[in-house]
Short mmCIF file of C-alpha atoms and ligand atoms in Angstrom, two decimals:
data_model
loop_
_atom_site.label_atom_id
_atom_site.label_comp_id
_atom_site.label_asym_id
_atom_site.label_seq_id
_atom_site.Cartn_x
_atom_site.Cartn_y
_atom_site.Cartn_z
CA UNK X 1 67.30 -40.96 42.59
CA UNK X 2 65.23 -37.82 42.70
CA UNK X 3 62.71 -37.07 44.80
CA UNK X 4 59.58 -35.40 44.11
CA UNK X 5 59.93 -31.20 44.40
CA UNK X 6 56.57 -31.36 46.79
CA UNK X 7 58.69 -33.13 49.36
CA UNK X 8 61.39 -30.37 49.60
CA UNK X 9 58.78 -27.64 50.41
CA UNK X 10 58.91 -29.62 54.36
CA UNK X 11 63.39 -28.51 54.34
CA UNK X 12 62.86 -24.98 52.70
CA UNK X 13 59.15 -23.85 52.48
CA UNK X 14 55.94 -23.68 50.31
CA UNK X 15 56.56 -20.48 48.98
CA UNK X 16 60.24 -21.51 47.40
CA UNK X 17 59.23 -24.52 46.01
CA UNK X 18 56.04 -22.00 44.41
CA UNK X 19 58.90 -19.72 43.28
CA UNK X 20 60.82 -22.87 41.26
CA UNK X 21 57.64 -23.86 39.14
CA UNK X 22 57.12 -19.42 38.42
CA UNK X 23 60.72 -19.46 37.22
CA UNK X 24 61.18 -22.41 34.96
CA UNK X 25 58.08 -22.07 33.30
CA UNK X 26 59.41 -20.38 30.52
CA UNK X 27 62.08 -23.14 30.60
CA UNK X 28 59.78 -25.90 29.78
CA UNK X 29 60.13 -28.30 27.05
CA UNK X 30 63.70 -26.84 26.59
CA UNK X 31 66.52 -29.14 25.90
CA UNK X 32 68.99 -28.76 28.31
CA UNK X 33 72.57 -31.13 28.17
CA UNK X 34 74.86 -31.57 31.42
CA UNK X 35 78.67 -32.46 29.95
CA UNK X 36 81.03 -33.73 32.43
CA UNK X 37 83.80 -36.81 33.06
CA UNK X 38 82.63 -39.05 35.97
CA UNK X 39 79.15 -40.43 36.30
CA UNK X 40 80.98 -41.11 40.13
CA UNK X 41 83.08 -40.24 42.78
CA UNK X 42 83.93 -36.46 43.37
CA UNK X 43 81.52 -33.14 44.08
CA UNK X 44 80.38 -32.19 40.40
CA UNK X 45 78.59 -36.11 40.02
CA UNK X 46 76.98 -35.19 43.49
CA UNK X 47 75.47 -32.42 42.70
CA UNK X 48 74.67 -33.37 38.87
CA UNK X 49 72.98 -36.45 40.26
CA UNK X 50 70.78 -34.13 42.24
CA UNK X 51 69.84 -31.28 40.23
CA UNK X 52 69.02 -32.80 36.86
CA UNK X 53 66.17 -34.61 38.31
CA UNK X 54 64.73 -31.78 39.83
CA UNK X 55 65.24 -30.07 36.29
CA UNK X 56 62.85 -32.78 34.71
CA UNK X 57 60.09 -32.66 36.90
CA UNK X 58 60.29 -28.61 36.39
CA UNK X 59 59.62 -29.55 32.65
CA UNK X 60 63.12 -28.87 31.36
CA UNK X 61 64.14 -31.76 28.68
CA UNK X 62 67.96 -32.20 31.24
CA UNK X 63 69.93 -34.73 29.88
CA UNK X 64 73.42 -35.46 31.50
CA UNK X 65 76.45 -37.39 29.25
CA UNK X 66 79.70 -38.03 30.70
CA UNK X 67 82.97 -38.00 28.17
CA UNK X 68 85.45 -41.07 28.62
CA UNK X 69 88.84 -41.38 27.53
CA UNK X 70 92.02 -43.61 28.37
CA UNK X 71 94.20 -42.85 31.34
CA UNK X 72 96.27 -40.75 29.15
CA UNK X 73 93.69 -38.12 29.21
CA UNK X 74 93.03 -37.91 33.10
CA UNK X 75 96.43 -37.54 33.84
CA UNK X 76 96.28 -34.79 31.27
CA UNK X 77 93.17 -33.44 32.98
CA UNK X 78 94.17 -33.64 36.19
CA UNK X 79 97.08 -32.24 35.92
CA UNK X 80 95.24 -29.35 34.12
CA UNK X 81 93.19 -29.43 37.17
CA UNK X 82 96.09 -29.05 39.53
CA UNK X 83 97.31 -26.66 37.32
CA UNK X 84 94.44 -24.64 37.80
CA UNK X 85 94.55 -24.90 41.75
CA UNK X 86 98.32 -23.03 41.13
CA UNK X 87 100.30 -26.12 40.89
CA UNK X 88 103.42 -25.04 38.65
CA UNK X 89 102.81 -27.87 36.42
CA UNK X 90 104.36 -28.34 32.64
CA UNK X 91 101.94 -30.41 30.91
CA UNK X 92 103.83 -32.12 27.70
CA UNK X 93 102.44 -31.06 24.48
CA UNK X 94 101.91 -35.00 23.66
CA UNK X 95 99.05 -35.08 26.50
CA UNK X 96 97.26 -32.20 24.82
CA UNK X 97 97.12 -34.14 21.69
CA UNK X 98 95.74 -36.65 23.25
CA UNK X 99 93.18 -34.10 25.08
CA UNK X 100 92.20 -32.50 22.23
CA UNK X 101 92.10 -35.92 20.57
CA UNK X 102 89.51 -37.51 22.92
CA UNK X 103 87.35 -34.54 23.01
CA UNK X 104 87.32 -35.04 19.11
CA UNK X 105 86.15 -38.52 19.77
CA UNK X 106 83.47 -37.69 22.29
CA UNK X 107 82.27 -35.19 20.15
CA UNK X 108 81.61 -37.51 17.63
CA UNK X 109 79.53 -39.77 19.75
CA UNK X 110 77.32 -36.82 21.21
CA UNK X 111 77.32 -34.32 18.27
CA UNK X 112 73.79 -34.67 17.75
CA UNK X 113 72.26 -34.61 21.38
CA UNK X 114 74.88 -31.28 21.29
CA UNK X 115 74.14 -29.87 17.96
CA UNK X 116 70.05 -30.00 19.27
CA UNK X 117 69.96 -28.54 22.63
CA UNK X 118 69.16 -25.47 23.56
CA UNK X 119 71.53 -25.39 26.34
CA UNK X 120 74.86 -27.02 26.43
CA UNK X 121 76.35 -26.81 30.12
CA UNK X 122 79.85 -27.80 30.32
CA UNK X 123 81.72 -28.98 33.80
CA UNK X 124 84.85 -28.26 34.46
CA UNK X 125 88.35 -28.67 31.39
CA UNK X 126 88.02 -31.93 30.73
CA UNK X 127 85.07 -31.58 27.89
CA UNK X 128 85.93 -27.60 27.75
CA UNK X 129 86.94 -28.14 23.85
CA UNK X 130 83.41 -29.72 23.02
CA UNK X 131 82.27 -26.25 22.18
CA UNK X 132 84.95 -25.45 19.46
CA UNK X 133 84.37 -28.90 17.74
CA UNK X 134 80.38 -28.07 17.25
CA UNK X 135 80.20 -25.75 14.24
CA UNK X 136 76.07 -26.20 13.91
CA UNK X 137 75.07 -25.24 17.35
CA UNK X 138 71.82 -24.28 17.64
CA UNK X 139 71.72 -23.38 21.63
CA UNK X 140 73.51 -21.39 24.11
CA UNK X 141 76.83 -23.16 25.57
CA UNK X 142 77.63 -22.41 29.11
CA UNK X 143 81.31 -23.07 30.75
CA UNK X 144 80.82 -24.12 34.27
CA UNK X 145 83.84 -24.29 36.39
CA UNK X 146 83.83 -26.28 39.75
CA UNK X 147 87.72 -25.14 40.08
CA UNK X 148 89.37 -22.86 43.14
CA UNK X 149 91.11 -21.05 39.52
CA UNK X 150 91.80 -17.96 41.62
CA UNK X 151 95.59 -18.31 40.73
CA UNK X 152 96.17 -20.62 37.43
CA UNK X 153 98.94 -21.39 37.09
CA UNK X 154 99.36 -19.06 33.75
CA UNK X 155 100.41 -20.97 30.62
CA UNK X 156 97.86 -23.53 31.48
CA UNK X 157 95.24 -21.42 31.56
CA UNK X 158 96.15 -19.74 28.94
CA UNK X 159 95.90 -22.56 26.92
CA UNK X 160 92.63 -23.39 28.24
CA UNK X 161 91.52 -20.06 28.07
CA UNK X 162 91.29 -20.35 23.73
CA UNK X 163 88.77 -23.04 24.64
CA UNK X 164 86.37 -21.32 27.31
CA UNK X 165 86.16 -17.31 26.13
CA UNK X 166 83.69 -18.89 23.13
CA UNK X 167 81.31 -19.51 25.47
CA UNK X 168 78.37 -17.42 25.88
CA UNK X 169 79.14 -17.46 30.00
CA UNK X 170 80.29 -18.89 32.59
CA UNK X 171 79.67 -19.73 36.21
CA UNK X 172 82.05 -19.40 39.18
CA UNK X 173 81.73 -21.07 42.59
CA UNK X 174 82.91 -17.79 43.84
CA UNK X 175 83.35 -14.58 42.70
CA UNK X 176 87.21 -14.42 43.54
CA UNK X 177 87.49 -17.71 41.02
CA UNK X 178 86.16 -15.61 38.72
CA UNK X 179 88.36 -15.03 35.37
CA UNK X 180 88.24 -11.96 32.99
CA UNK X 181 86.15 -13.52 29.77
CA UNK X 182 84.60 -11.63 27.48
CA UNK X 183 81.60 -12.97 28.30
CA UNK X 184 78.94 -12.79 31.04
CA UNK X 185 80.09 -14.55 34.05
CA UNK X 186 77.42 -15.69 37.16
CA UNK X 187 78.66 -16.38 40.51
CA UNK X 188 76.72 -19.39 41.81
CA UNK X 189 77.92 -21.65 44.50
CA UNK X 190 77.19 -25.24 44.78
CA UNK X 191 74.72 -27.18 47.01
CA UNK X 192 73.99 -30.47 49.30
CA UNK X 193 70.44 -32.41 48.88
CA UNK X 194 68.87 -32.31 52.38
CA UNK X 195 66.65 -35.77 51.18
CA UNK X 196 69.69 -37.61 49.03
CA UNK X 197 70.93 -40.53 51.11
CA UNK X 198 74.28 -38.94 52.33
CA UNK X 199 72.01 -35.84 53.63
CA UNK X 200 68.80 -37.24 55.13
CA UNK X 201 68.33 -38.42 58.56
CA UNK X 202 69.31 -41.91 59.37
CA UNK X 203 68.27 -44.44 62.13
CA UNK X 204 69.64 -44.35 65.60
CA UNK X 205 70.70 -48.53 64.23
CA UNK X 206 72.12 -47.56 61.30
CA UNK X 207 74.30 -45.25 62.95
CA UNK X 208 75.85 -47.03 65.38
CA UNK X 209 76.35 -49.98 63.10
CA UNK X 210 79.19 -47.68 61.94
CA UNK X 211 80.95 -47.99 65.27
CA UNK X 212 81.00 -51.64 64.98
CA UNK X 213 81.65 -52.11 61.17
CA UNK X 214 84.68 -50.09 61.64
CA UNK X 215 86.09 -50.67 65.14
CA UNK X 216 85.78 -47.39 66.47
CA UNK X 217 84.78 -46.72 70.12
CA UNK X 218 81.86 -44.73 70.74
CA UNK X 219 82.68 -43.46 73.96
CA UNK X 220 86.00 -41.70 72.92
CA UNK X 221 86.14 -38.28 70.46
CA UNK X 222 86.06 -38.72 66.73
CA UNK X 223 87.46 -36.62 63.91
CA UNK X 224 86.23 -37.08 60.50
CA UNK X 225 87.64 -35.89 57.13
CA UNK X 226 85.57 -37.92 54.31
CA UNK X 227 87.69 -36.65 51.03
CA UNK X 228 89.09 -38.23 47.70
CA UNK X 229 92.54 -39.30 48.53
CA UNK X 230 94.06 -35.90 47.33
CA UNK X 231 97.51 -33.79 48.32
CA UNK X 232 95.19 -30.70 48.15
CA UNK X 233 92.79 -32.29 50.55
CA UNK X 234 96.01 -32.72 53.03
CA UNK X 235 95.56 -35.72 54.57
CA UNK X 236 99.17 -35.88 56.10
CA UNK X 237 98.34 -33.27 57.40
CA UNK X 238 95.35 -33.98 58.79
CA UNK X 239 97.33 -36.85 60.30
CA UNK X 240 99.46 -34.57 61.54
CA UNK X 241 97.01 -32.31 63.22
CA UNK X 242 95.19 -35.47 65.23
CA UNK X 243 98.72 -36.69 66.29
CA UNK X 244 99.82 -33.30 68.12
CA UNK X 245 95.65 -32.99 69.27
CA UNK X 246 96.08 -36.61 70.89
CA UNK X 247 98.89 -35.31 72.80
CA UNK X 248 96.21 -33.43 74.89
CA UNK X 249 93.48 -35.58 74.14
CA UNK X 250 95.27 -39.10 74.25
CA UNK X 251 91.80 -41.15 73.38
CA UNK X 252 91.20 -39.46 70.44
CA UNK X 253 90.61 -41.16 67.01
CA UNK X 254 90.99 -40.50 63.36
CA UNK X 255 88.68 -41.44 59.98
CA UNK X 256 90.24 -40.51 57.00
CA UNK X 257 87.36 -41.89 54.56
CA UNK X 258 87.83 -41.71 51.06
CA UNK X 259 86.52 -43.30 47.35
CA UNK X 260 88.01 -42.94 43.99
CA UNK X 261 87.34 -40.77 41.20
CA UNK X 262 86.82 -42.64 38.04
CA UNK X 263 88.50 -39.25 36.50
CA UNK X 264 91.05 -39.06 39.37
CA UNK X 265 94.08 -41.48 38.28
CA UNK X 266 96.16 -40.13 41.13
CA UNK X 267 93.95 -41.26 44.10
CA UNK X 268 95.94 -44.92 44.23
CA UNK X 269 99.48 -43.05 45.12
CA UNK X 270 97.89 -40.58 47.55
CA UNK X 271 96.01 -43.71 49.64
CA UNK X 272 99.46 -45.09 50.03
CA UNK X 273 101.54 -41.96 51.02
CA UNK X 274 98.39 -41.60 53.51
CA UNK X 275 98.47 -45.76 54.78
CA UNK X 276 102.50 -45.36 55.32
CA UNK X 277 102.16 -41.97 57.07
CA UNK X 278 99.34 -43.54 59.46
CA UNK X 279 102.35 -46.04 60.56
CA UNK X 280 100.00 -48.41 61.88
CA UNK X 281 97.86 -46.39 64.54
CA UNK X 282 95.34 -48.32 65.13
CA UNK X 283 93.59 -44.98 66.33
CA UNK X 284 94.13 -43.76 62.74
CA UNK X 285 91.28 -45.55 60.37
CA UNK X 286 91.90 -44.88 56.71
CA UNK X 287 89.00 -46.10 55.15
CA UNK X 288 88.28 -46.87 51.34
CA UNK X 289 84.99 -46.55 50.24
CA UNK X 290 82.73 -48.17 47.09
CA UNK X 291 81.50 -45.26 45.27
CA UNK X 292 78.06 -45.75 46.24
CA UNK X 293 78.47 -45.49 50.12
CA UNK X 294 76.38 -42.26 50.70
CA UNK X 295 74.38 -43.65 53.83
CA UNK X 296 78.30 -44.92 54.99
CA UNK X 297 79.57 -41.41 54.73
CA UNK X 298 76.19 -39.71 56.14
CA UNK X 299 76.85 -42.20 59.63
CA UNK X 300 80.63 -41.10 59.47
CA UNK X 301 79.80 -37.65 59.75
CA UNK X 302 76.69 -38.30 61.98
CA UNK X 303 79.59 -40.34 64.65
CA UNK X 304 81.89 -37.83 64.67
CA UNK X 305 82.49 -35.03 67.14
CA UNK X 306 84.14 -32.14 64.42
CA UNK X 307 84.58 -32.64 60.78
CA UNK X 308 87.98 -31.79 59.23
CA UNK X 309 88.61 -30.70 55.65
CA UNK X 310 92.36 -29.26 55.61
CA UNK X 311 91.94 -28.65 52.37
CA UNK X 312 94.97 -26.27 50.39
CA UNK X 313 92.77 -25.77 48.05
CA UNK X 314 89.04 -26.03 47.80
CA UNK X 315 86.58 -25.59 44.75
CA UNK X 316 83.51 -25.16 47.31
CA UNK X 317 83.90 -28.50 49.69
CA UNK X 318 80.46 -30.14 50.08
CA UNK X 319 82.16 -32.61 52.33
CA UNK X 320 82.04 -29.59 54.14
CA UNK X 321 78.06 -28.76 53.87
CA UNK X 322 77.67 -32.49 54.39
CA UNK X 323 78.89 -32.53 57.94
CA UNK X 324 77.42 -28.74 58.67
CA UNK X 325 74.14 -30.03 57.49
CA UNK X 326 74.70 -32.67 60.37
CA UNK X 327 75.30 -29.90 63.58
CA UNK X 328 78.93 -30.69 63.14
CA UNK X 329 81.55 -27.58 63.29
CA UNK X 330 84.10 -27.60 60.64
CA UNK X 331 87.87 -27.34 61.07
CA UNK X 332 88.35 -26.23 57.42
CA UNK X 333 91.78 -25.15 55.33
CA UNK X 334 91.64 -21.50 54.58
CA UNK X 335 91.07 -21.77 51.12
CA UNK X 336 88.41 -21.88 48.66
CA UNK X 337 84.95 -22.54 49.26
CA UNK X 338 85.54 -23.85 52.88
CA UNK X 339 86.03 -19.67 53.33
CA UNK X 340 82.39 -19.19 52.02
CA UNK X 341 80.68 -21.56 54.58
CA UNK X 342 82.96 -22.24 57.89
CA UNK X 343 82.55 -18.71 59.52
CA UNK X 344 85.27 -18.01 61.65
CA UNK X 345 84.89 -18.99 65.25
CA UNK X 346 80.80 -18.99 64.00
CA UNK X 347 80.42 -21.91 62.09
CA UNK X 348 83.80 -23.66 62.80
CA UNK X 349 87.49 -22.62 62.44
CA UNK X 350 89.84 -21.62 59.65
CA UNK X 351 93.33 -22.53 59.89
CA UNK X 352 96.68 -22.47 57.90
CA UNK X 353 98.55 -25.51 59.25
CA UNK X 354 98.62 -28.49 61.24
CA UNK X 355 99.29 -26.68 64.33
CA UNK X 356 96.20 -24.84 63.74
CA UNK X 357 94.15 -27.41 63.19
CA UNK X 358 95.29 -29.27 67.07
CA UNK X 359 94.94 -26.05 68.27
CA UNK X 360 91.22 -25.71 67.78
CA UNK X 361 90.67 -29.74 67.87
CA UNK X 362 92.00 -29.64 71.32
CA UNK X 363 89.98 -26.32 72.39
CA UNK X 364 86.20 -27.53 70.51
CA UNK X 365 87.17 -30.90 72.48
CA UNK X 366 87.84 -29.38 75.73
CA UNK X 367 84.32 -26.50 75.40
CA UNK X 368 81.78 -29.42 74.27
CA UNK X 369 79.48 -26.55 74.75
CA UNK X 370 80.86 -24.44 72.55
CA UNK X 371 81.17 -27.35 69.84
CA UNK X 372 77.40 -27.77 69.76
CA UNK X 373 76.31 -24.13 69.51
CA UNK X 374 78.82 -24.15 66.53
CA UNK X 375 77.13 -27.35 64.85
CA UNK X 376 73.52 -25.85 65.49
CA UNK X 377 74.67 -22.59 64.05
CA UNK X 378 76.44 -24.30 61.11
CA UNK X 379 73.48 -26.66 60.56
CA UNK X 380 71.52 -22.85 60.10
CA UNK X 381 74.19 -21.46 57.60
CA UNK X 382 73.51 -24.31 55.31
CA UNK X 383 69.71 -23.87 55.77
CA UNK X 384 69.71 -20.62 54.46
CA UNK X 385 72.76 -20.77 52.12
CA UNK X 386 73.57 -24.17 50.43
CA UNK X 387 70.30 -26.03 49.90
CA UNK X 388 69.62 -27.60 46.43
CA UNK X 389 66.27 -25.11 45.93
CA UNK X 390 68.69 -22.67 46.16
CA UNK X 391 70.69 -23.65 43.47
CA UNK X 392 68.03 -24.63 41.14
CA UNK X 393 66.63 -21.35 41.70
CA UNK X 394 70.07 -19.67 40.81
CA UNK X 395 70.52 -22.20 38.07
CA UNK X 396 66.80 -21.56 36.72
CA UNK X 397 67.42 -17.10 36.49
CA UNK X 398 70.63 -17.66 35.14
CA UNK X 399 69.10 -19.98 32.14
CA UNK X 400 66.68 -16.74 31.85
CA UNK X 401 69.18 -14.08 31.41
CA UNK X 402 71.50 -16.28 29.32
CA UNK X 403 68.36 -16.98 27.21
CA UNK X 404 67.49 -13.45 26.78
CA UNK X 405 71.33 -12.46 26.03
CA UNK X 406 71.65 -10.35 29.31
CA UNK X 407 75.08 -8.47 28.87
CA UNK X 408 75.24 -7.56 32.57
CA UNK X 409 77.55 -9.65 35.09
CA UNK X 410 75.11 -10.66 37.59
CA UNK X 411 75.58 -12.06 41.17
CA UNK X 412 72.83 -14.17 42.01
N1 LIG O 1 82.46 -38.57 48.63
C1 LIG O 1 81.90 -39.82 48.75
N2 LIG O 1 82.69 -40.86 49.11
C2 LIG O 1 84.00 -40.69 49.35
C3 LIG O 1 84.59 -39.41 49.23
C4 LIG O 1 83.78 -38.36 48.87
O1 LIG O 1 80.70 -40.01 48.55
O2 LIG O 1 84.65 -41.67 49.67
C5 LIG O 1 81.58 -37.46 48.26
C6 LIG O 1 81.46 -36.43 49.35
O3 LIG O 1 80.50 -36.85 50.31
C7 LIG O 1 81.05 -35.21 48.55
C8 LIG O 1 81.82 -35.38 47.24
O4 LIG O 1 82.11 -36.77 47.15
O5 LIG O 1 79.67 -35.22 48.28
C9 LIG O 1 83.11 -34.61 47.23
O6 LIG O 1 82.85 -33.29 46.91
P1 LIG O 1 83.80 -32.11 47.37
O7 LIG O 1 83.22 -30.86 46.81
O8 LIG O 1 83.98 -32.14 48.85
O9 LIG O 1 85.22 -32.42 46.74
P2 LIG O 1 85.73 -32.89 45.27
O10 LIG O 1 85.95 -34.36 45.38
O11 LIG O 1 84.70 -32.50 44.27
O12 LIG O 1 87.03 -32.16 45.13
#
């Protein structure tokens, strides 16, 4: 749960937490609605279940519904999701129906709470057609996309598209996501809590209960990629990259942790590609995690010596601020969001395949100096770049100029 604003002013100073009460008072009393498809599991429930709190004890009226549907429609979104990561992906006009047709459903449920606020913010496709369906708005509707959409694949987004250019913006994790929309657009990249459970400092106990509760030896290296079991999170290739590291590093070992998504239907398939690819290492610990194991995943990262997210494509990758925010470099895909916060040979290492990923495992394992002036410096990087004030704040002057019907396209 939340925690009380005062306490962030120790992570990122008085004078910002000041700044957050001067900004949203305008904003209070407003009713403000967060619209998304998991309550769990995934980036865009992480950061929802931090920020609307905050919201509320600024004295905005943030509510947050999730829309449901049957499995139909999350293979219908995911795909779409895919899709919009530049997977050449036909999506049968039946599953649309059946898109359109749960969004009518939702709708039903939540037209009042929509029909009332003063601002509707909408996460990601999946309740992107909510807008069209509510004829008596009275509030400003925002589109807020959590995707890497910076090449669609094109007749999907096209037929997106006819549901998102109604809105009166939208926000971008980066600016080369960005679409053409005839509408304002705001650039605002995503955030980690530095108090939530998964962020905050843990015990010297609780840590190295980890080592026991999952056989892994403490005194040999350990790589870390904590992901949804994905194919654009790579994890063959992750397994890949560890196998040709441990060539040169022979006592290395491998946790590929991962939970569901309760909008993800095609996590099940990917854990299995991943278990038969491991082939029975035991070095190789594939690890399948409750949805509520934030202090599980904070030790994971905490154990290990670099964190790994091989991503192919990445919306932003807070498993990636996660493990920063713990002194660990990243070995990050070259994609995405992992671009905006693992700084080349600064912060960690970007790489295009496997063999670029051993590469730098077997070098950041073999200059252990060099390894810890990257995690201090990529600890630093999130300080100043990634913290949840910082997104409130962003989130707070964007609600001003959407309010006041700014026409300008403004990075924040
Ligand atoms: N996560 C988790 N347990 C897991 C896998 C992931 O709590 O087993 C969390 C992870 O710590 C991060 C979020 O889910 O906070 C994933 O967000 P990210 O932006 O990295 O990727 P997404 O899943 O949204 O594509």
């Amino acid at each position: 749960m939340g925690c009380k604003l005062d306490q962030y002013a120790e992570v990122a100073g008085r004078e910002v937490i000041d700044h957050l009460r001067q900004l949203a008072e305008p904003m209070k009393g407003i009713n403000v609605v967060h619209v998304n498809s998991t309550r769990e599991g995934g980036g865009v429930a992480e950061i929802l279940h931090r920020i609307i709190p905050l919201q509320q004890e600024l004295g905005i009226n943030a509510k947050w519904e999730v829309i449901t549907g049957d499995p139909e429609f999350y293979q219908c979104t995911k795909k779409m999701h895919n899709a919009l990561q530049g997977d050449r992906l036909y999506i049968p006009e039946t599953l649309l129906k059946q898109y359109e047709a749960t969004n009518r459903r939702n709708y039903e449920r939540l037209q009042s709470v929509l029909e009332a606020a003063d601002m509707v913010y909408i996460h990601d496709p999946q309740p992107a057609p909510l807008l069209s369906l509510c004829s008596n708005r009275k509030g400003k509707w925002i589109w807020r996309c959590h995707i890497d959409a910076s090449r669609p694949y094109r007749p999907v987004w096209k037929y997106l598209r006819r549901f998102v250019e109604g809105y009166d913006a939208s926000i971008w994790s980066l600016t080369d996501f960005a679409q053409p929309m005839p509408h304002p657009l705001y650039i605002i990249p995503p955030s980690i809590d530095p108090l939530s459970e998964k962020n905050m400092e843990l015990g010297k106990k609780e840590i190295e209960k980890i080592y026991e509760q999952y056989e892994l030896d403490p005194q040999r290296p350990i790589l870390v990629q904590i992901s949804r079991f994905d194919r654009f999170k790579d994890p063959v290739g992750v397994i890949q990259a560890y196998r040709m590291a441990k060539a040169f590093v022979p006592r290395l070992q491998l946790v590929l942790a991962g939970g569901g998504a309760t909008d993800d239907p095609e996590g099940k398939d990917v854990l299995i590609e991943v278990m038969d690819y491991s082939d029975d290492d035991p070095d190789i610990h594939v690890l399948l995690l409750p949805p509520d194991a934030h202090r599980t995943v904070n030790a994971l990262q905490r154990i290990s010596d670099i964190a790994l997210q091989k991503s192919l494509k990445e919306g932003f990758g807070l498993t990636v601020t996660e493990a920063m925010w713990k002194a660990k470099p990243v070995i990050g895909g070259n994609a995405g969001g992992i671009r905006l916060q693992v700084i080349n040979h600064h912060t960690g290492f970007l790489v295009d395949t496997p063999e670029g990923a051993a590469l730098r495992i077997r070098y950041l394992l073999k200059n252990r100096e060099n390894l810890e002036v990257m995690g201090r410096r990529a600890k630093e990087y999130v300080r100043e770049n990634f913290l949840l004030t910082r997104h409130l704040r962003e989130y707070l002057t964007q609600m001003v100029a959407v309010m006041r019907g700014s026409l300008e396209r403004i990075q924040l």
